[in-house]
Amino acid sequence: MKDGQPAPLPITIGISDGSFTEVTGGELKEGDAIITGASGGEASPTTTGSSPLNQGGGAKGGGAKGGGGGRRGGF
């Protein structure tokens, strides 16, 4: 927020579990008000840009399948 109005603020994000995302850099300070989504008002055009958080391939399905594997236990 800048002068009581929403304003973009570049940040650097770290890891995310889909519900919580770590903010690792930028000018965001603890206690700052943030907007994580919006509803109502005019619809904005949808873009299909590349996001490191969306590695699944978009609305046509696809995406990474399977999974599992990796290290288990014994930390």
PDB file of N, CA, C and O in Angstrom:
ATOM      1  N   MET A   1       0.852  -1.166   0.000  1.00  0.00           N
ATOM      2  CA  MET A   1       0.000   0.000   0.000  1.00  0.00           C
ATOM      3  C   MET A   1       0.907   1.242   0.000  1.00  0.00           C
ATOM      4  O   MET A   1       1.904   1.275   0.700  1.00  0.00           O
ATOM      5  N   LYS A   2       0.514   2.203  -0.791  1.00  0.00           N
ATOM      6  CA  LYS A   2       1.255   3.458  -0.845  1.00  0.00           C
ATOM      7  C   LYS A   2       0.239   4.587  -0.775  1.00  0.00           C
ATOM      8  O   LYS A   2      -0.666   4.655  -1.597  1.00  0.00           O
ATOM      9  N   ASP A   3       0.349   5.429   0.207  1.00  0.00           N
ATOM     10  CA  ASP A   3      -0.606   6.521   0.422  1.00  0.00           C
ATOM     11  C   ASP A   3      -2.039   5.985   0.540  1.00  0.00           C
ATOM     12  O   ASP A   3      -2.984   6.576   0.016  1.00  0.00           O
ATOM     13  N   GLY A   4      -2.192   4.822   1.191  1.00  0.00           N
ATOM     14  CA  GLY A   4      -3.512   4.241   1.396  1.00  0.00           C
ATOM     15  C   GLY A   4      -4.102   3.536   0.190  1.00  0.00           C
ATOM     16  O   GLY A   4      -5.235   3.074   0.233  1.00  0.00           O
ATOM     17  N   GLN A   5      -3.339   3.440  -0.906  1.00  0.00           N
ATOM     18  CA  GLN A   5      -3.810   2.791  -2.130  1.00  0.00           C
ATOM     19  C   GLN A   5      -2.936   1.577  -2.440  1.00  0.00           C
ATOM     20  O   GLN A   5      -1.739   1.583  -2.171  1.00  0.00           O
ATOM     21  N   PRO A   6      -3.531   0.532  -3.035  1.00  0.00           N
ATOM     22  CA  PRO A   6      -2.707  -0.619  -3.423  1.00  0.00           C
ATOM     23  C   PRO A   6      -1.646  -0.209  -4.436  1.00  0.00           C
ATOM     24  O   PRO A   6      -1.906   0.589  -5.333  1.00  0.00           O
ATOM     25  N   ALA A   7      -0.442  -0.730  -4.246  1.00  0.00           N
ATOM     26  CA  ALA A   7       0.660  -0.446  -5.163  1.00  0.00           C
ATOM     27  C   ALA A   7       1.524  -1.693  -5.277  1.00  0.00           C
ATOM     28  O   ALA A   7       1.713  -2.406  -4.292  1.00  0.00           O
ATOM     29  N   PRO A   8       2.045  -1.971  -6.476  1.00  0.00           N
ATOM     30  CA  PRO A   8       2.906  -3.147  -6.624  1.00  0.00           C
ATOM     31  C   PRO A   8       4.210  -2.976  -5.860  1.00  0.00           C
ATOM     32  O   PRO A   8       4.728  -1.859  -5.741  1.00  0.00           O
ATOM     33  N   LEU A   9       4.717  -4.073  -5.338  1.00  0.00           N
ATOM     34  CA  LEU A   9       5.981  -4.059  -4.607  1.00  0.00           C
ATOM     35  C   LEU A   9       6.732  -5.329  -4.982  1.00  0.00           C
ATOM     36  O   LEU A   9       6.285  -6.432  -4.654  1.00  0.00           O
ATOM     37  N   PRO A  10       7.843  -5.198  -5.694  1.00  0.00           N
ATOM     38  CA  PRO A  10       8.583  -6.396  -6.084  1.00  0.00           C
ATOM     39  C   PRO A  10       9.139  -7.109  -4.862  1.00  0.00           C
ATOM     40  O   PRO A  10       9.671  -6.469  -3.951  1.00  0.00           O
ATOM     41  N   ILE A  11       8.990  -8.430  -4.844  1.00  0.00           N
ATOM     42  CA  ILE A  11       9.551  -9.248  -3.774  1.00  0.00           C
ATOM     43  C   ILE A  11      10.221 -10.465  -4.393  1.00  0.00           C
ATOM     44  O   ILE A  11       9.993 -10.785  -5.555  1.00  0.00           O
ATOM     45  N   THR A  12      11.029 -11.123  -3.614  1.00  0.00           N
ATOM     46  CA  THR A  12      11.629 -12.386  -4.012  1.00  0.00           C
ATOM     47  C   THR A  12      11.027 -13.459  -3.123  1.00  0.00           C
ATOM     48  O   THR A  12      10.983 -13.301  -1.905  1.00  0.00           O
ATOM     49  N   ILE A  13      10.512 -14.522  -3.760  1.00  0.00           N
ATOM     50  CA  ILE A  13       9.903 -15.575  -2.970  1.00  0.00           C
ATOM     51  C   ILE A  13      10.821 -16.779  -2.893  1.00  0.00           C
ATOM     52  O   ILE A  13      11.642 -17.018  -3.774  1.00  0.00           O
ATOM     53  N   GLY A  14      10.663 -17.517  -1.805  1.00  0.00           N
ATOM     54  CA  GLY A  14      11.435 -18.745  -1.602  1.00  0.00           C
ATOM     55  C   GLY A  14      10.532 -19.941  -1.797  1.00  0.00           C
ATOM     56  O   GLY A  14       9.728 -19.986  -2.715  1.00  0.00           O
ATOM     57  N   ILE A  15      10.628 -20.877  -0.886  1.00  0.00           N
ATOM     58  CA  ILE A  15       9.860 -22.111  -1.014  1.00  0.00           C
ATOM     59  C   ILE A  15       8.390 -21.880  -0.699  1.00  0.00           C
ATOM     60  O   ILE A  15       8.028 -20.943   0.004  1.00  0.00           O
ATOM     61  N   SER A  16       7.547 -22.746  -1.256  1.00  0.00           N
ATOM     62  CA  SER A  16       6.110 -22.667  -1.035  1.00  0.00           C
ATOM     63  C   SER A  16       5.550 -24.071  -0.965  1.00  0.00           C
ATOM     64  O   SER A  16       6.019 -24.967  -1.662  1.00  0.00           O
ATOM     65  N   ASP A  17       4.537 -24.248  -0.106  1.00  0.00           N
ATOM     66  CA  ASP A  17       3.846 -25.538  -0.062  1.00  0.00           C
ATOM     67  C   ASP A  17       2.460 -25.433  -0.663  1.00  0.00           C
ATOM     68  O   ASP A  17       1.640 -26.324  -0.538  1.00  0.00           O
ATOM     69  N   GLY A  18       2.159 -24.320  -1.339  1.00  0.00           N
ATOM     70  CA  GLY A  18       0.856 -24.111  -1.939  1.00  0.00           C
ATOM     71  C   GLY A  18      -0.090 -23.339  -1.045  1.00  0.00           C
ATOM     72  O   GLY A  18      -1.059 -22.763  -1.506  1.00  0.00           O
ATOM     73  N   SER A  19       0.188 -23.335   0.249  1.00  0.00           N
ATOM     74  CA  SER A  19      -0.617 -22.566   1.196  1.00  0.00           C
ATOM     75  C   SER A  19       0.176 -21.415   1.798  1.00  0.00           C
ATOM     76  O   SER A  19      -0.369 -20.357   2.067  1.00  0.00           O
ATOM     77  N   PHE A  20       1.451 -21.658   2.021  1.00  0.00           N
ATOM     78  CA  PHE A  20       2.334 -20.648   2.595  1.00  0.00           C
ATOM     79  C   PHE A  20       3.537 -20.495   1.682  1.00  0.00           C
ATOM     80  O   PHE A  20       4.056 -21.478   1.161  1.00  0.00           O
ATOM     81  N   THR A  21       3.973 -19.236   1.489  1.00  0.00           N
ATOM     82  CA  THR A  21       5.127 -18.954   0.645  1.00  0.00           C
ATOM     83  C   THR A  21       6.099 -18.072   1.403  1.00  0.00           C
ATOM     84  O   THR A  21       5.710 -17.071   1.998  1.00  0.00           O
ATOM     85  N   GLU A  22       7.351 -18.443   1.378  1.00  0.00           N
ATOM     86  CA  GLU A  22       8.398 -17.693   2.053  1.00  0.00           C
ATOM     87  C   GLU A  22       8.765 -16.464   1.223  1.00  0.00           C
ATOM     88  O   GLU A  22       8.947 -16.542   0.013  1.00  0.00           O
ATOM     89  N   VAL A  23       8.856 -15.294   1.864  1.00  0.00           N
ATOM     90  CA  VAL A  23       9.337 -14.077   1.222  1.00  0.00           C
ATOM     91  C   VAL A  23      10.787 -13.909   1.649  1.00  0.00           C
ATOM     92  O   VAL A  23      11.081 -13.753   2.831  1.00  0.00           O
ATOM     93  N   THR A  24      11.713 -13.981   0.681  1.00  0.00           N
ATOM     94  CA  THR A  24      13.138 -13.956   1.010  1.00  0.00           C
ATOM     95  C   THR A  24      13.815 -12.627   0.697  1.00  0.00           C
ATOM     96  O   THR A  24      14.950 -12.416   1.087  1.00  0.00           O
ATOM     97  N   GLY A  25      13.122 -11.734   0.000  1.00  0.00           N
ATOM     98  CA  GLY A  25      13.751 -10.465  -0.327  1.00  0.00           C
ATOM     99  C   GLY A  25      12.730  -9.438  -0.780  1.00  0.00           C
ATOM    100  O   GLY A  25      11.576  -9.755  -1.036  1.00  0.00           O
ATOM    101  N   GLY A  26      13.160  -8.203  -0.843  1.00  0.00           N
ATOM    102  CA  GLY A  26      12.292  -7.113  -1.256  1.00  0.00           C
ATOM    103  C   GLY A  26      12.084  -6.134  -0.111  1.00  0.00           C
ATOM    104  O   GLY A  26      12.677  -6.264   0.952  1.00  0.00           O
ATOM    105  N   GLU A  27      11.227  -5.158  -0.344  1.00  0.00           N
ATOM    106  CA  GLU A  27      11.012  -4.102   0.640  1.00  0.00           C
ATOM    107  C   GLU A  27       9.826  -4.368   1.560  1.00  0.00           C
ATOM    108  O   GLU A  27       9.467  -3.516   2.356  1.00  0.00           O
ATOM    109  N   LEU A  28       9.223  -5.538   1.465  1.00  0.00           N
ATOM    110  CA  LEU A  28       8.106  -5.893   2.325  1.00  0.00           C
ATOM    111  C   LEU A  28       8.621  -6.079   3.747  1.00  0.00           C
ATOM    112  O   LEU A  28       9.601  -6.767   3.988  1.00  0.00           O
ATOM    113  N   LYS A  29       7.947  -5.424   4.695  1.00  0.00           N
ATOM    114  CA  LYS A  29       8.352  -5.509   6.094  1.00  0.00           C
ATOM    115  C   LYS A  29       7.268  -6.202   6.901  1.00  0.00           C
ATOM    116  O   LYS A  29       6.097  -6.197   6.523  1.00  0.00           O
ATOM    117  N   GLU A  30       7.660  -6.799   8.011  1.00  0.00           N
ATOM    118  CA  GLU A  30       6.695  -7.436   8.889  1.00  0.00           C
ATOM    119  C   GLU A  30       5.652  -6.413   9.308  1.00  0.00           C
ATOM    120  O   GLU A  30       5.961  -5.288   9.686  1.00  0.00           O
ATOM    121  N   GLY A  31       4.386  -6.802   9.201  1.00  0.00           N
ATOM    122  CA  GLY A  31       3.284  -5.910   9.565  1.00  0.00           C
ATOM    123  C   GLY A  31       2.698  -5.133   8.396  1.00  0.00           C
ATOM    124  O   GLY A  31       1.639  -4.528   8.525  1.00  0.00           O
ATOM    125  N   ASP A  32       3.379  -5.121   7.229  1.00  0.00           N
ATOM    126  CA  ASP A  32       2.838  -4.436   6.049  1.00  0.00           C
ATOM    127  C   ASP A  32       1.557  -5.131   5.585  1.00  0.00           C
ATOM    128  O   ASP A  32       1.459  -6.355   5.613  1.00  0.00           O
ATOM    129  N   ALA A  33       0.574  -4.348   5.160  1.00  0.00           N
ATOM    130  CA  ALA A  33      -0.657  -4.905   4.587  1.00  0.00           C
ATOM    131  C   ALA A  33      -0.355  -5.379   3.176  1.00  0.00           C
ATOM    132  O   ALA A  33       0.354  -4.714   2.418  1.00  0.00           O
ATOM    133  N   ILE A  34      -0.877  -6.552   2.818  1.00  0.00           N
ATOM    134  CA  ILE A  34      -0.665  -7.080   1.472  1.00  0.00           C
ATOM    135  C   ILE A  34      -1.981  -7.539   0.864  1.00  0.00           C
ATOM    136  O   ILE A  34      -2.948  -7.794   1.583  1.00  0.00           O
ATOM    137  N   ILE A  35      -2.021  -7.616  -0.441  1.00  0.00           N
ATOM    138  CA  ILE A  35      -3.161  -8.162  -1.177  1.00  0.00           C
ATOM    139  C   ILE A  35      -2.635  -9.387  -1.907  1.00  0.00           C
ATOM    140  O   ILE A  35      -1.696  -9.295  -2.682  1.00  0.00           O
ATOM    141  N   THR A  36      -3.246 -10.541  -1.652  1.00  0.00           N
ATOM    142  CA  THR A  36      -2.801 -11.765  -2.309  1.00  0.00           C
ATOM    143  C   THR A  36      -3.735 -12.193  -3.424  1.00  0.00           C
ATOM    144  O   THR A  36      -3.426 -13.093  -4.175  1.00  0.00           O
ATOM    145  N   GLY A  37      -4.878 -11.550  -3.528  1.00  0.00           N
ATOM    146  CA  GLY A  37      -5.837 -11.862  -4.575  1.00  0.00           C
ATOM    147  C   GLY A  37      -6.918 -10.803  -4.561  1.00  0.00           C
ATOM    148  O   GLY A  37      -6.997 -10.000  -3.642  1.00  0.00           O
ATOM    149  N   ALA A  38      -7.735 -10.777  -5.576  1.00  0.00           N
ATOM    150  CA  ALA A  38      -8.807  -9.788  -5.643  1.00  0.00           C
ATOM    151  C   ALA A  38     -10.056 -10.452  -6.189  1.00  0.00           C
ATOM    152  O   ALA A  38      -9.992 -11.423  -6.931  1.00  0.00           O
ATOM    153  N   SER A  39     -11.214  -9.915  -5.811  1.00  0.00           N
ATOM    154  CA  SER A  39     -12.465 -10.406  -6.362  1.00  0.00           C
ATOM    155  C   SER A  39     -13.361  -9.214  -6.643  1.00  0.00           C
ATOM    156  O   SER A  39     -13.198  -8.152  -6.056  1.00  0.00           O
ATOM    157  N   GLY A  40     -14.293  -9.395  -7.557  1.00  0.00           N
ATOM    158  CA  GLY A  40     -15.175  -8.301  -7.934  1.00  0.00           C
ATOM    159  C   GLY A  40     -14.482  -7.351  -8.892  1.00  0.00           C
ATOM    160  O   GLY A  40     -13.365  -7.566  -9.327  1.00  0.00           O
ATOM    161  N   GLY A  41     -15.137  -6.292  -9.236  1.00  0.00           N
ATOM    162  CA  GLY A  41     -14.565  -5.316 -10.150  1.00  0.00           C
ATOM    163  C   GLY A  41     -14.503  -5.848 -11.566  1.00  0.00           C
ATOM    164  O   GLY A  41     -15.093  -6.860 -11.906  1.00  0.00           O
ATOM    165  N   GLU A  42     -13.757  -5.171 -12.414  1.00  0.00           N
ATOM    166  CA  GLU A  42     -13.621  -5.579 -13.807  1.00  0.00           C
ATOM    167  C   GLU A  42     -12.644  -6.731 -13.919  1.00  0.00           C
ATOM    168  O   GLU A  42     -11.638  -6.770 -13.229  1.00  0.00           O
ATOM    169  N   ALA A  43     -12.953  -7.645 -14.814  1.00  0.00           N
ATOM    170  CA  ALA A  43     -12.049  -8.759 -15.055  1.00  0.00           C
ATOM    171  C   ALA A  43     -10.867  -8.279 -15.869  1.00  0.00           C
ATOM    172  O   ALA A  43     -11.007  -7.473 -16.782  1.00  0.00           O
ATOM    173  N   SER A  44      -9.695  -8.778 -15.528  1.00  0.00           N
ATOM    174  CA  SER A  44      -8.517  -8.440 -16.311  1.00  0.00           C
ATOM    175  C   SER A  44      -8.204  -9.593 -17.242  1.00  0.00           C
ATOM    176  O   SER A  44      -8.567 -10.732 -16.967  1.00  0.00           O
ATOM    177  N   PRO A  45      -7.526  -9.314 -18.351  1.00  0.00           N
ATOM    178  CA  PRO A  45      -7.198 -10.386 -19.287  1.00  0.00           C
ATOM    179  C   PRO A  45      -6.324 -11.433 -18.611  1.00  0.00           C
ATOM    180  O   PRO A  45      -5.455 -11.100 -17.822  1.00  0.00           O
ATOM    181  N   THR A  46      -6.571 -12.686 -18.939  1.00  0.00           N
ATOM    182  CA  THR A  46      -5.774 -13.763 -18.385  1.00  0.00           C
ATOM    183  C   THR A  46      -4.550 -13.965 -19.247  1.00  0.00           C
ATOM    184  O   THR A  46      -4.641 -13.998 -20.469  1.00  0.00           O
ATOM    185  N   THR A  47      -3.404 -14.103 -18.607  1.00  0.00           N
ATOM    186  CA  THR A  47      -2.180 -14.374 -19.348  1.00  0.00           C
ATOM    187  C   THR A  47      -1.705 -15.763 -18.978  1.00  0.00           C
ATOM    188  O   THR A  47      -2.012 -16.282 -17.915  1.00  0.00           O
ATOM    189  N   THR A  48      -0.951 -16.344 -19.866  1.00  0.00           N
ATOM    190  CA  THR A  48      -0.421 -17.682 -19.623  1.00  0.00           C
ATOM    191  C   THR A  48       1.092 -17.608 -19.537  1.00  0.00           C
ATOM    192  O   THR A  48       1.800 -18.327 -20.216  1.00  0.00           O
ATOM    193  N   GLY A  49       1.574 -16.728 -18.700  1.00  0.00           N
ATOM    194  CA  GLY A  49       3.008 -16.588 -18.529  1.00  0.00           C
ATOM    195  C   GLY A  49       3.600 -17.769 -17.792  1.00  0.00           C
ATOM    196  O   GLY A  49       2.912 -18.609 -17.242  1.00  0.00           O
ATOM    197  N   SER A  50       4.891 -17.818 -17.793  1.00  0.00           N
ATOM    198  CA  SER A  50       5.599 -18.897 -17.121  1.00  0.00           C
ATOM    199  C   SER A  50       5.822 -18.523 -15.670  1.00  0.00           C
ATOM    200  O   SER A  50       6.236 -17.419 -15.360  1.00  0.00           O
ATOM    201  N   SER A  51       5.528 -19.435 -14.781  1.00  0.00           N
ATOM    202  CA  SER A  51       5.714 -19.211 -13.353  1.00  0.00           C
ATOM    203  C   SER A  51       6.469 -20.381 -12.764  1.00  0.00           C
ATOM    204  O   SER A  51       6.159 -21.534 -13.068  1.00  0.00           O
ATOM    205  N   PRO A  52       7.462 -20.110 -11.913  1.00  0.00           N
ATOM    206  CA  PRO A  52       8.163 -21.223 -11.288  1.00  0.00           C
ATOM    207  C   PRO A  52       7.262 -22.017 -10.352  1.00  0.00           C
ATOM    208  O   PRO A  52       7.567 -23.134  -9.998  1.00  0.00           O
ATOM    209  N   LEU A  53       6.127 -21.438  -9.956  1.00  0.00           N
ATOM    210  CA  LEU A  53       5.207 -22.140  -9.069  1.00  0.00           C
ATOM    211  C   LEU A  53       4.205 -22.977  -9.844  1.00  0.00           C
ATOM    212  O   LEU A  53       3.498 -23.792  -9.279  1.00  0.00           O
ATOM    213  N   ASN A  54       4.108 -22.761 -11.162  1.00  0.00           N
ATOM    214  CA  ASN A  54       3.162 -23.499 -11.985  1.00  0.00           C
ATOM    215  C   ASN A  54       3.946 -24.314 -13.001  1.00  0.00           C
ATOM    216  O   ASN A  54       4.119 -23.917 -14.130  1.00  0.00           O
ATOM    217  N   GLN A  55       4.426 -25.459 -12.591  1.00  0.00           N
ATOM    218  CA  GLN A  55       5.217 -26.287 -13.483  1.00  0.00           C
ATOM    219  C   GLN A  55       4.359 -27.354 -14.136  1.00  0.00           C
ATOM    220  O   GLN A  55       4.871 -28.268 -14.749  1.00  0.00           O
ATOM    221  N   GLY A  56       3.044 -27.212 -14.023  1.00  0.00           N
ATOM    222  CA  GLY A  56       2.161 -28.258 -14.485  1.00  0.00           C
ATOM    223  C   GLY A  56       1.718 -28.152 -15.921  1.00  0.00           C
ATOM    224  O   GLY A  56       1.191 -29.091 -16.470  1.00  0.00           O
ATOM    225  N   GLY A  57       1.833 -27.038 -16.582  1.00  0.00           N
ATOM    226  CA  GLY A  57       1.498 -26.978 -17.993  1.00  0.00           C
ATOM    227  C   GLY A  57       0.168 -26.346 -18.316  1.00  0.00           C
ATOM    228  O   GLY A  57      -0.298 -26.433 -19.420  1.00  0.00           O
ATOM    229  N   GLY A  58      -0.522 -25.715 -17.395  1.00  0.00           N
ATOM    230  CA  GLY A  58      -1.708 -24.945 -17.728  1.00  0.00           C
ATOM    231  C   GLY A  58      -3.002 -25.711 -17.678  1.00  0.00           C
ATOM    232  O   GLY A  58      -3.105 -26.790 -17.140  1.00  0.00           O
ATOM    233  N   ALA A  59      -4.038 -25.133 -18.337  1.00  0.00           N
ATOM    234  CA  ALA A  59      -5.410 -25.610 -18.203  1.00  0.00           C
ATOM    235  C   ALA A  59      -5.714 -26.849 -19.032  1.00  0.00           C
ATOM    236  O   ALA A  59      -6.734 -27.460 -18.833  1.00  0.00           O
ATOM    237  N   LYS A  60      -4.869 -27.214 -19.980  1.00  0.00           N
ATOM    238  CA  LYS A  60      -5.168 -28.348 -20.840  1.00  0.00           C
ATOM    239  C   LYS A  60      -4.756 -29.675 -20.223  1.00  0.00           C
ATOM    240  O   LYS A  60      -4.650 -30.667 -20.906  1.00  0.00           O
ATOM    241  N   GLY A  61      -4.501 -29.668 -18.945  1.00  0.00           N
ATOM    242  CA  GLY A  61      -4.080 -30.915 -18.308  1.00  0.00           C
ATOM    243  C   GLY A  61      -2.576 -31.014 -18.389  1.00  0.00           C
ATOM    244  O   GLY A  61      -1.876 -30.059 -18.146  1.00  0.00           O
ATOM    245  N   GLY A  62      -2.088 -32.149 -18.735  1.00  0.00           N
ATOM    246  CA  GLY A  62      -0.645 -32.309 -18.859  1.00  0.00           C
ATOM    247  C   GLY A  62       0.012 -32.158 -17.504  1.00  0.00           C
ATOM    248  O   GLY A  62      -0.512 -32.580 -16.494  1.00  0.00           O
ATOM    249  N   GLY A  63       1.148 -31.546 -17.505  1.00  0.00           N
ATOM    250  CA  GLY A  63       1.836 -31.333 -16.241  1.00  0.00           C
ATOM    251  C   GLY A  63       2.630 -32.552 -15.831  1.00  0.00           C
ATOM    252  O   GLY A  63       2.646 -33.575 -16.490  1.00  0.00           O
ATOM    253  N   ALA A  64       3.283 -32.404 -14.726  1.00  0.00           N
ATOM    254  CA  ALA A  64       4.103 -33.495 -14.215  1.00  0.00           C
ATOM    255  C   ALA A  64       3.216 -34.590 -13.652  1.00  0.00           C
ATOM    256  O   ALA A  64       2.298 -34.333 -12.904  1.00  0.00           O
ATOM    257  N   LYS A  65       3.510 -35.797 -14.036  1.00  0.00           N
ATOM    258  CA  LYS A  65       2.735 -36.919 -13.544  1.00  0.00           C
ATOM    259  C   LYS A  65       3.644 -37.797 -12.709  1.00  0.00           C
ATOM    260  O   LYS A  65       4.852 -37.762 -12.835  1.00  0.00           O
ATOM    261  N   GLY A  66       3.069 -38.612 -11.888  1.00  0.00           N
ATOM    262  CA  GLY A  66       3.857 -39.525 -11.088  1.00  0.00           C
ATOM    263  C   GLY A  66       4.377 -38.846  -9.845  1.00  0.00           C
ATOM    264  O   GLY A  66       3.640 -38.212  -9.125  1.00  0.00           O
ATOM    265  N   GLY A  67       5.630 -38.946  -9.640  1.00  0.00           N
ATOM    266  CA  GLY A  67       6.218 -38.345  -8.450  1.00  0.00           C
ATOM    267  C   GLY A  67       6.708 -39.441  -7.541  1.00  0.00           C
ATOM    268  O   GLY A  67       7.090 -40.515  -7.974  1.00  0.00           O
ATOM    269  N   GLY A  68       6.680 -39.162  -6.264  1.00  0.00           N
ATOM    270  CA  GLY A  68       7.174 -40.144  -5.309  1.00  0.00           C
ATOM    271  C   GLY A  68       8.676 -40.251  -5.405  1.00  0.00           C
ATOM    272  O   GLY A  68       9.361 -39.352  -5.846  1.00  0.00           O
ATOM    273  N   GLY A  69       9.191 -41.378  -5.012  1.00  0.00           N
ATOM    274  CA  GLY A  69      10.638 -41.567  -5.079  1.00  0.00           C
ATOM    275  C   GLY A  69      11.337 -40.636  -4.119  1.00  0.00           C
ATOM    276  O   GLY A  69      10.801 -40.254  -3.096  1.00  0.00           O
ATOM    277  N   GLY A  70      12.538 -40.266  -4.428  1.00  0.00           N
ATOM    278  CA  GLY A  70      13.279 -39.366  -3.567  1.00  0.00           C
ATOM    279  C   GLY A  70      13.695 -40.041  -2.273  1.00  0.00           C
ATOM    280  O   GLY A  70      13.478 -41.217  -2.051  1.00  0.00           O
ATOM    281  N   ARG A  71      14.296 -39.275  -1.392  1.00  0.00           N
ATOM    282  CA  ARG A  71      14.735 -39.817  -0.097  1.00  0.00           C
ATOM    283  C   ARG A  71      13.565 -39.943   0.842  1.00  0.00           C
ATOM    284  O   ARG A  71      12.707 -39.094   0.884  1.00  0.00           O
ATOM    285  N   ARG A  72      13.555 -40.964   1.581  1.00  0.00           N
ATOM    286  CA  ARG A  72      12.498 -41.166   2.567  1.00  0.00           C
ATOM    287  C   ARG A  72      13.135 -41.570   3.890  1.00  0.00           C
ATOM    288  O   ARG A  72      13.922 -42.492   3.943  1.00  0.00           O
ATOM    289  N   GLY A  73      12.714 -40.840   4.931  1.00  0.00           N
ATOM    290  CA  GLY A  73      13.157 -41.206   6.277  1.00  0.00           C
ATOM    291  C   GLY A  73      14.658 -41.052   6.469  1.00  0.00           C
ATOM    292  O   GLY A  73      15.384 -40.647   5.586  1.00  0.00           O
ATOM    293  N   GLY A  74      15.106 -41.352   7.652  1.00  0.00           N
ATOM    294  CA  GLY A  74      16.532 -41.368   7.962  1.00  0.00           C
ATOM    295  C   GLY A  74      17.229 -40.038   7.871  1.00  0.00           C
ATOM    296  O   GLY A  74      18.361 -39.969   7.451  1.00  0.00           O
ATOM    297  N   PHE A  75      16.572 -38.968   8.254  1.00  0.00           N
ATOM    298  CA  PHE A  75      17.222 -37.667   8.177  1.00  0.00           C
ATOM    299  C   PHE A  75      18.281 -37.611   9.202  1.00  0.00           C
ATOM    300  O   PHE A  75      18.564 -37.188  10.080  1.00  0.00           O
TER     301      PHE A  75
END
